mmCIF file of C-alpha atoms and ligand atoms in Angstrom:
data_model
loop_
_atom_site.group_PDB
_atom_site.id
_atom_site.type_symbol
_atom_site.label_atom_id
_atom_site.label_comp_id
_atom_site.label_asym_id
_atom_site.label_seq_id
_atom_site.Cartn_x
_atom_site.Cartn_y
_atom_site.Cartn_z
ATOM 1 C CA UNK A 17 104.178 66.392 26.318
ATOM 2 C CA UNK A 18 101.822 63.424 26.731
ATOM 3 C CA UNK A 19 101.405 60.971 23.988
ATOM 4 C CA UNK A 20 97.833 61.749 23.482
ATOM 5 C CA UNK A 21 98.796 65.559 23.174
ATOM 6 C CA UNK A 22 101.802 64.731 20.817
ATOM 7 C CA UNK A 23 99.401 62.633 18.165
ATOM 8 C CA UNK A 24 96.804 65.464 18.713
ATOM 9 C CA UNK A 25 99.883 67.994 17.700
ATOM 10 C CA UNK A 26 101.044 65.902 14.932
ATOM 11 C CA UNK A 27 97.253 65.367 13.723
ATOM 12 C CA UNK A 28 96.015 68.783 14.053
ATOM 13 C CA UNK A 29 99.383 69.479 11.885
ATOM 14 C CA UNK A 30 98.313 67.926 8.736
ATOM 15 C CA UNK A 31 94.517 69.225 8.947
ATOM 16 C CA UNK A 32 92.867 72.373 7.982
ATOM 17 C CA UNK A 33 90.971 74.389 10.617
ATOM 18 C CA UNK A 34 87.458 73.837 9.954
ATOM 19 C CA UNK A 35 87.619 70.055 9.720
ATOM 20 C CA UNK A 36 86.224 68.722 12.984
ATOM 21 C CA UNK A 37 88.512 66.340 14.617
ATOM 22 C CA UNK A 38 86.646 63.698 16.322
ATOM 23 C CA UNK A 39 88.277 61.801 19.340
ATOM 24 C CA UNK A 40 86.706 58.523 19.269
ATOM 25 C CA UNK A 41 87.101 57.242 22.439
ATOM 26 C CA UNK A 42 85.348 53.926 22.665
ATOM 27 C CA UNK A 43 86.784 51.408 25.322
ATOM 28 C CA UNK A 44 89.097 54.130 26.643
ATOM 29 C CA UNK A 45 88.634 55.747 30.116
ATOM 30 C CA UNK A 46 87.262 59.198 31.114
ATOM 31 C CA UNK A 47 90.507 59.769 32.024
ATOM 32 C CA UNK A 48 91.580 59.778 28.468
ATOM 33 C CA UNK A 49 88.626 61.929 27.212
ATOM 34 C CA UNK A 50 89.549 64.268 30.189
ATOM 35 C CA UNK A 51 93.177 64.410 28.954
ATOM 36 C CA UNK A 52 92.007 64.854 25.183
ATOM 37 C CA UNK A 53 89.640 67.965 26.594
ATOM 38 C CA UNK A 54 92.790 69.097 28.253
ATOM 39 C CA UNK A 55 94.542 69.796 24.840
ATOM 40 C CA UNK A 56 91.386 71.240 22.913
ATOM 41 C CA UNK A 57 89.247 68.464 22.124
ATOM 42 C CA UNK A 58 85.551 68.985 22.507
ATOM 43 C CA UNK A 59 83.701 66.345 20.121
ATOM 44 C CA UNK A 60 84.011 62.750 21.194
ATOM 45 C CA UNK A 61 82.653 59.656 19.959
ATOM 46 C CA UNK A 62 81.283 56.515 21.096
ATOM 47 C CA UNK A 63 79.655 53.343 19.654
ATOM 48 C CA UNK A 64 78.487 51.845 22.665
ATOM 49 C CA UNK A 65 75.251 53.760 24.699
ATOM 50 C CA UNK A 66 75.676 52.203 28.099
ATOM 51 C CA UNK A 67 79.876 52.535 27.848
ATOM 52 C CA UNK A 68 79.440 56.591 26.897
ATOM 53 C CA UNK A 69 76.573 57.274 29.641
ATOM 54 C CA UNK A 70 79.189 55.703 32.285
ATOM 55 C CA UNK A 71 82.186 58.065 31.329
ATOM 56 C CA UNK A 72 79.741 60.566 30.537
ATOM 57 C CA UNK A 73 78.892 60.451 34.135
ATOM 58 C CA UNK A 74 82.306 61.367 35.039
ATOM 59 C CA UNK A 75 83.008 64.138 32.513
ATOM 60 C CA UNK A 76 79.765 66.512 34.065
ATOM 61 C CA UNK A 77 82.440 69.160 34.606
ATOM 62 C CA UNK A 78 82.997 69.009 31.179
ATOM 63 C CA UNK A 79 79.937 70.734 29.890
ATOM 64 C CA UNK A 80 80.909 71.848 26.608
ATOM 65 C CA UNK A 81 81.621 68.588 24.516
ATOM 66 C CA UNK A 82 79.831 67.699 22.319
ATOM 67 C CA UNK A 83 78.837 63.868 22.140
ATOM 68 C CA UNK A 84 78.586 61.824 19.077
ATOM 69 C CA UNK A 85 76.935 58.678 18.439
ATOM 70 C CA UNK A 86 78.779 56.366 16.021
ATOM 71 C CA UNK A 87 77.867 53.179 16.785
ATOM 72 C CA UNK A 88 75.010 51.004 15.133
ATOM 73 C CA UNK A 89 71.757 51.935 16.472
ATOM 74 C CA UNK A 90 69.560 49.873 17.538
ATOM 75 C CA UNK A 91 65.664 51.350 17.365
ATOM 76 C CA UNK A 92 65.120 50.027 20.852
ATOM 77 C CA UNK A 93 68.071 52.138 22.253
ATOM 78 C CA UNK A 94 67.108 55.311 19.996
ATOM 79 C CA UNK A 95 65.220 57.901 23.203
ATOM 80 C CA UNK A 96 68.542 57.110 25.150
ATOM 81 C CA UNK A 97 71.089 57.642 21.977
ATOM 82 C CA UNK A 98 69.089 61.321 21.659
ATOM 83 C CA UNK A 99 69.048 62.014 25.544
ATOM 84 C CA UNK A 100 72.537 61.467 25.744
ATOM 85 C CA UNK A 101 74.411 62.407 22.217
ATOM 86 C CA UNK A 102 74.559 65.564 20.598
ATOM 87 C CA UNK A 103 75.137 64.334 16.980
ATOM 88 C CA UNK A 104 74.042 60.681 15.692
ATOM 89 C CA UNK A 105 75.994 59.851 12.494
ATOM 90 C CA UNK A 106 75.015 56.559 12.758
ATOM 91 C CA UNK A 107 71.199 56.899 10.911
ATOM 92 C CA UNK A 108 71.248 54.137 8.546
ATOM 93 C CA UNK A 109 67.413 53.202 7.405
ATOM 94 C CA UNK A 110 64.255 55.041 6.794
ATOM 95 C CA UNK A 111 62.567 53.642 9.663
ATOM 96 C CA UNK A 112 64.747 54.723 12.454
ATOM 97 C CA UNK A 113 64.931 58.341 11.285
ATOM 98 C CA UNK A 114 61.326 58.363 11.705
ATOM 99 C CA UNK A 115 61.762 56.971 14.730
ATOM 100 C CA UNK A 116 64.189 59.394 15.736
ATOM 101 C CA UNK A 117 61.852 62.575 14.525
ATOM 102 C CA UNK A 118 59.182 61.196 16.481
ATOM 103 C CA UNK A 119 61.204 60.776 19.399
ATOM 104 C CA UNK A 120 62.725 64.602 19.043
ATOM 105 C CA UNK A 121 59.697 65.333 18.755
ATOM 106 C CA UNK A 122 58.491 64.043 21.952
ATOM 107 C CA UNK A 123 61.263 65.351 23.345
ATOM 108 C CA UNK A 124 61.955 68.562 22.162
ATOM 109 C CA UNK A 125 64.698 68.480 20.442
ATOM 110 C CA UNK A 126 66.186 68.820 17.399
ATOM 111 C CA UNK A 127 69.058 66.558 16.764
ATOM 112 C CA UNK A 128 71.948 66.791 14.771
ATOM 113 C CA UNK A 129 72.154 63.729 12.154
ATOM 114 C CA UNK A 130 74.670 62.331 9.410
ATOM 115 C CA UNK A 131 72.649 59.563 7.528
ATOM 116 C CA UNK A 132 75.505 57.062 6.739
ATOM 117 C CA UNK A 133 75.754 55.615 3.479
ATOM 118 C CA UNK A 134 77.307 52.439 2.362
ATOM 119 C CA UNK A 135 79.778 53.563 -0.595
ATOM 120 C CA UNK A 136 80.923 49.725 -1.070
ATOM 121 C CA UNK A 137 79.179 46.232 -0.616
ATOM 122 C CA UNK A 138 80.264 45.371 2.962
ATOM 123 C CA UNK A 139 78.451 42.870 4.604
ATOM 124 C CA UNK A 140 79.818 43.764 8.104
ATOM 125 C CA UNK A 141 79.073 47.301 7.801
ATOM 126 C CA UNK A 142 75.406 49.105 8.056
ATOM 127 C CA UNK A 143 73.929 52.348 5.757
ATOM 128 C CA UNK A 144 72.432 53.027 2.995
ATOM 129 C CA UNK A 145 73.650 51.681 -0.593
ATOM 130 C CA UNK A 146 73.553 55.172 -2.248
ATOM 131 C CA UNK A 147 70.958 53.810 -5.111
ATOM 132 C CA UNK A 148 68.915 52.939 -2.308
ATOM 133 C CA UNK A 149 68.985 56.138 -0.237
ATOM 134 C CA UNK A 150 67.722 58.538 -3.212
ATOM 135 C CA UNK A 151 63.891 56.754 -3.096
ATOM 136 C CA UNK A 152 63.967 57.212 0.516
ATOM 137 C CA UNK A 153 65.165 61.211 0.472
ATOM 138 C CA UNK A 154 61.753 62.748 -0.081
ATOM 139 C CA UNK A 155 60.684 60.674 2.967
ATOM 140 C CA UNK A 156 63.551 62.136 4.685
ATOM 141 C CA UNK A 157 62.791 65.939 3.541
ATOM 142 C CA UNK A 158 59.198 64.899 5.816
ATOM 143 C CA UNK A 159 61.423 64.426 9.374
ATOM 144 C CA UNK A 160 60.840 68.064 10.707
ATOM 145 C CA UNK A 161 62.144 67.691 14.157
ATOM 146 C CA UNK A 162 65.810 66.180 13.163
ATOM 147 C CA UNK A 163 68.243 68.846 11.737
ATOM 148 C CA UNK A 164 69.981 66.306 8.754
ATOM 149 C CA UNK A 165 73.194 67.532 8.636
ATOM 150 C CA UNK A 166 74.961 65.181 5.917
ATOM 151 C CA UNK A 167 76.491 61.839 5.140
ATOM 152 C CA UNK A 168 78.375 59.297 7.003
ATOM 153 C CA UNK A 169 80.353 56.622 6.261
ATOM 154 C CA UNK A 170 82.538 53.802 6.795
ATOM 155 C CA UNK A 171 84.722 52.383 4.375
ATOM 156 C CA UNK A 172 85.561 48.323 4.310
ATOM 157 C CA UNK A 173 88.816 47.076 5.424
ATOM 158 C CA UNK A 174 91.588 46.441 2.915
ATOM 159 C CA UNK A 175 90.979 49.077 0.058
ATOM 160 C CA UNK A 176 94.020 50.791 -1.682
ATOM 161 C CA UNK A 177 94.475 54.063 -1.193
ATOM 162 C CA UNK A 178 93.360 54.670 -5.233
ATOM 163 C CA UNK A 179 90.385 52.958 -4.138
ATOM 164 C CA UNK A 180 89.881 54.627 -0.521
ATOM 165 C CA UNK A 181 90.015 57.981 -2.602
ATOM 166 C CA UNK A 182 87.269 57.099 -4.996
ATOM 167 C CA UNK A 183 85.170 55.794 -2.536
ATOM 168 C CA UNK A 184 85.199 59.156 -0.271
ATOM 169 C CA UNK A 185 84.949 61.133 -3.407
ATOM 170 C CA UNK A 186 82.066 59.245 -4.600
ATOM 171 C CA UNK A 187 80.160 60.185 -1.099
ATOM 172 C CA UNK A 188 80.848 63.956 -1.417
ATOM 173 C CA UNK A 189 79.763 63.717 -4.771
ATOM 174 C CA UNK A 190 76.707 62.176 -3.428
ATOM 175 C CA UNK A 191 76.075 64.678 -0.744
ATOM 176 C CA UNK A 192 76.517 67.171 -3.242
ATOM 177 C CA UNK A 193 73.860 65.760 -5.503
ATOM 178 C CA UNK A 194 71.453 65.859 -2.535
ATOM 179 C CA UNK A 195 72.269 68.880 -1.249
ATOM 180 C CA UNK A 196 71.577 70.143 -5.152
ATOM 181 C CA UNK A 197 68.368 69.208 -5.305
ATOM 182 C CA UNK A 198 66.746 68.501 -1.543
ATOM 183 C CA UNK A 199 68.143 71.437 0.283
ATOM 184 C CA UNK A 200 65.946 72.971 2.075
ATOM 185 C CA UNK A 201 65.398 71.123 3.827
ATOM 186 C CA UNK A 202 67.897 68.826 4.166
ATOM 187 C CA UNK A 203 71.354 70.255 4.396
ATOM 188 C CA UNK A 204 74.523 68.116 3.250
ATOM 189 C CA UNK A 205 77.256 70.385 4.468
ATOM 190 C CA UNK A 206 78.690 67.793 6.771
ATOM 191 C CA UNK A 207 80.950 64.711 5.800
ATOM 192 C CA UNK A 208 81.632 62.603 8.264
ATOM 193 C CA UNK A 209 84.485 60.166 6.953
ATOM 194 C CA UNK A 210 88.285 58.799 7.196
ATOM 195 C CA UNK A 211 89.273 57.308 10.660
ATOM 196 C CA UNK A 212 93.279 56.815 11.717
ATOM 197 C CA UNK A 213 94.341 54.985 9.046
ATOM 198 C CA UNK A 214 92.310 57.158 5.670
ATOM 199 C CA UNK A 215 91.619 60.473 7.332
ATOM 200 C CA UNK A 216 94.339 62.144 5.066
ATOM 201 C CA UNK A 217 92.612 60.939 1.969
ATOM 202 C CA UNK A 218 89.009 61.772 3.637
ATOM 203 C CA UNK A 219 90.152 65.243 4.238
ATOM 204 C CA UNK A 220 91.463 65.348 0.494
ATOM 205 C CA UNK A 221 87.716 64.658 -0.794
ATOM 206 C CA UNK A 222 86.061 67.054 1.465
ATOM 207 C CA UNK A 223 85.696 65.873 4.753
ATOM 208 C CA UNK A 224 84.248 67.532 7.429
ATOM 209 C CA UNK A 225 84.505 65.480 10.275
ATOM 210 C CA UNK A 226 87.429 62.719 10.639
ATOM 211 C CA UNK A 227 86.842 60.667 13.163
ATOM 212 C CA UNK A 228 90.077 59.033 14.976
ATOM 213 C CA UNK A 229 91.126 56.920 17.984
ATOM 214 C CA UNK A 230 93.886 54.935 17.660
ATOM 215 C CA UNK A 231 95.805 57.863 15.995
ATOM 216 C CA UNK A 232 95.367 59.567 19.204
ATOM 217 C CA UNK A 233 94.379 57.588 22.094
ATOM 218 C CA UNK A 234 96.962 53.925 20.921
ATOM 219 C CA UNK A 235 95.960 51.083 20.335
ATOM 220 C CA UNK A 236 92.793 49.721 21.875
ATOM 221 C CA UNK A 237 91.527 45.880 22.475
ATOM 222 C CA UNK A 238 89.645 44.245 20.173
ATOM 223 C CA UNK A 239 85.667 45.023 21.503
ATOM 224 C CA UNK A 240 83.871 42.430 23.028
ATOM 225 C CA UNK A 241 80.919 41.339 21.417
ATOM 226 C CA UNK A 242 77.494 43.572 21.516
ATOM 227 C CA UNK A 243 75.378 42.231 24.276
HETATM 228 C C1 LIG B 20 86.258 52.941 16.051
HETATM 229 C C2 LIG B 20 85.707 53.825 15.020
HETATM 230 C C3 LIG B 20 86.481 54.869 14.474
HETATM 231 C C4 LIG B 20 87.911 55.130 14.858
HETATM 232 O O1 LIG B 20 88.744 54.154 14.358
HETATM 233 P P1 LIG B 20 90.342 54.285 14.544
HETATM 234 O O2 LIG B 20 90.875 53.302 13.590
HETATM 235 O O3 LIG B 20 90.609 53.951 15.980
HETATM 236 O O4 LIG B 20 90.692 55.684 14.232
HETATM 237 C C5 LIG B 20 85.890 55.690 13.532
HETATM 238 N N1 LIG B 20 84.612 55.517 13.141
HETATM 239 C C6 LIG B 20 83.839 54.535 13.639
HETATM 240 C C7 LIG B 20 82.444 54.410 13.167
HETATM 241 C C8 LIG B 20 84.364 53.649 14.586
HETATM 242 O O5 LIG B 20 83.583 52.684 15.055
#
């Protein structure tokens, strides 16, 4: 067995069947994603446009994964994060999901979104503080063309695991809450949270979608800086 099949094994061991294992595979290869495919993966993600469109480029065989947007989004690169991803979970202000459902509308679609929240102060990290998302929800509710799906988010570095718990368990109580009393239209059945070092405890609190790399793909060097 290859290593990236053995973590996949060892992963796909300790998770229930409908949670959606996501292979993030920023600043690894096509080869990688191809090898990942090779053992069952279909969802990938990427946080950089320009990297996923290259290796996208070499994956056409490949048409049934599905493409997720996780980086931050910058409104200027929103048409190409829609032409090119099949989820964005990456949504983090009223004004670019407007964007967005203007853009899907333009372009006839109807994208699949996570709006990511921001569970704990983090001045490195981007989303909605959760008292500042509920104002902004009937706005939301008004985006026809994008097909909300649920929440997002990334936790700060350095928590415990009593406080990683809490903090995952305080976002599916908040999609909950949303889901009780904006859906329809907006739908909150997807949580997107827990990466390689938390998924266990994200999976505890309800998540829907982990998304992993290093757990499957080693270790990966640091990311240059966004140009
Ligand atoms: C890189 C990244 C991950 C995966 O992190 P690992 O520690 O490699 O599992 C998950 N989510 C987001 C948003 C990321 O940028």
């Amino acid at each position: 067995m290859t290593t990236i099949a053995k973590n996949l094994a060892a992963i796909r061991a300790t998770i229930p069947d409908p949670v959606r294992l996501l292979a993030v595979s920023k600043t690894f290869p096509a080869a990688a994603i191809r090898a990942a495919y090779g053992e069952g993966v279909r969802d990938f993600g990427e946080s950089r446009i320009q990297e996923a469109i290259a290796k996208q480029a070499e994956l056409t065989d490949l048409t049934d994964i599905q493409w997720h947007f996780i980086g931050h989004l910058q409104s200027n690169k929103a048409k190409k994060a829609l032409t090119h991803f099949d989820w964005i979970h990456t949504c983090d202000h009223l004004a670019l999901a407007q964007r967005l459902d203007r853009l899907a509308a333009e372009l006839g679609q109807c994208p699949k979104i996570l709006l990511q929240v921001k569970v704990r102060p983090d001045p490195d990290k981007y989303g909605w503080p959760l008292e500042t998302l509920w104002p902004d929800l009937p706005a939301l509710t008004q985006c026809h063309h994008l097909n909300i799906q649920g929440l997002m988010t990334i936790l700060p570095l350095g928590l415990t695991s009593a406080e990683t718990r809490q903090a995952f368990q305080e976002t599916q109580a908040a999609a909950t809450q949303i889901q009780t009393q904006f859906s329809p239209p907006l739908t909150m059945t997807e949580l997107s949270m827990g990466m390689s070092g938390d998924y266990p405890l994200a999976v505890a609190a309800g998540a829907t979608i982990i998304r992993v790399g290093r757990g499957i793909f080693g270790d990966r060097p640091p990311l240059a800086p966004q140009t």
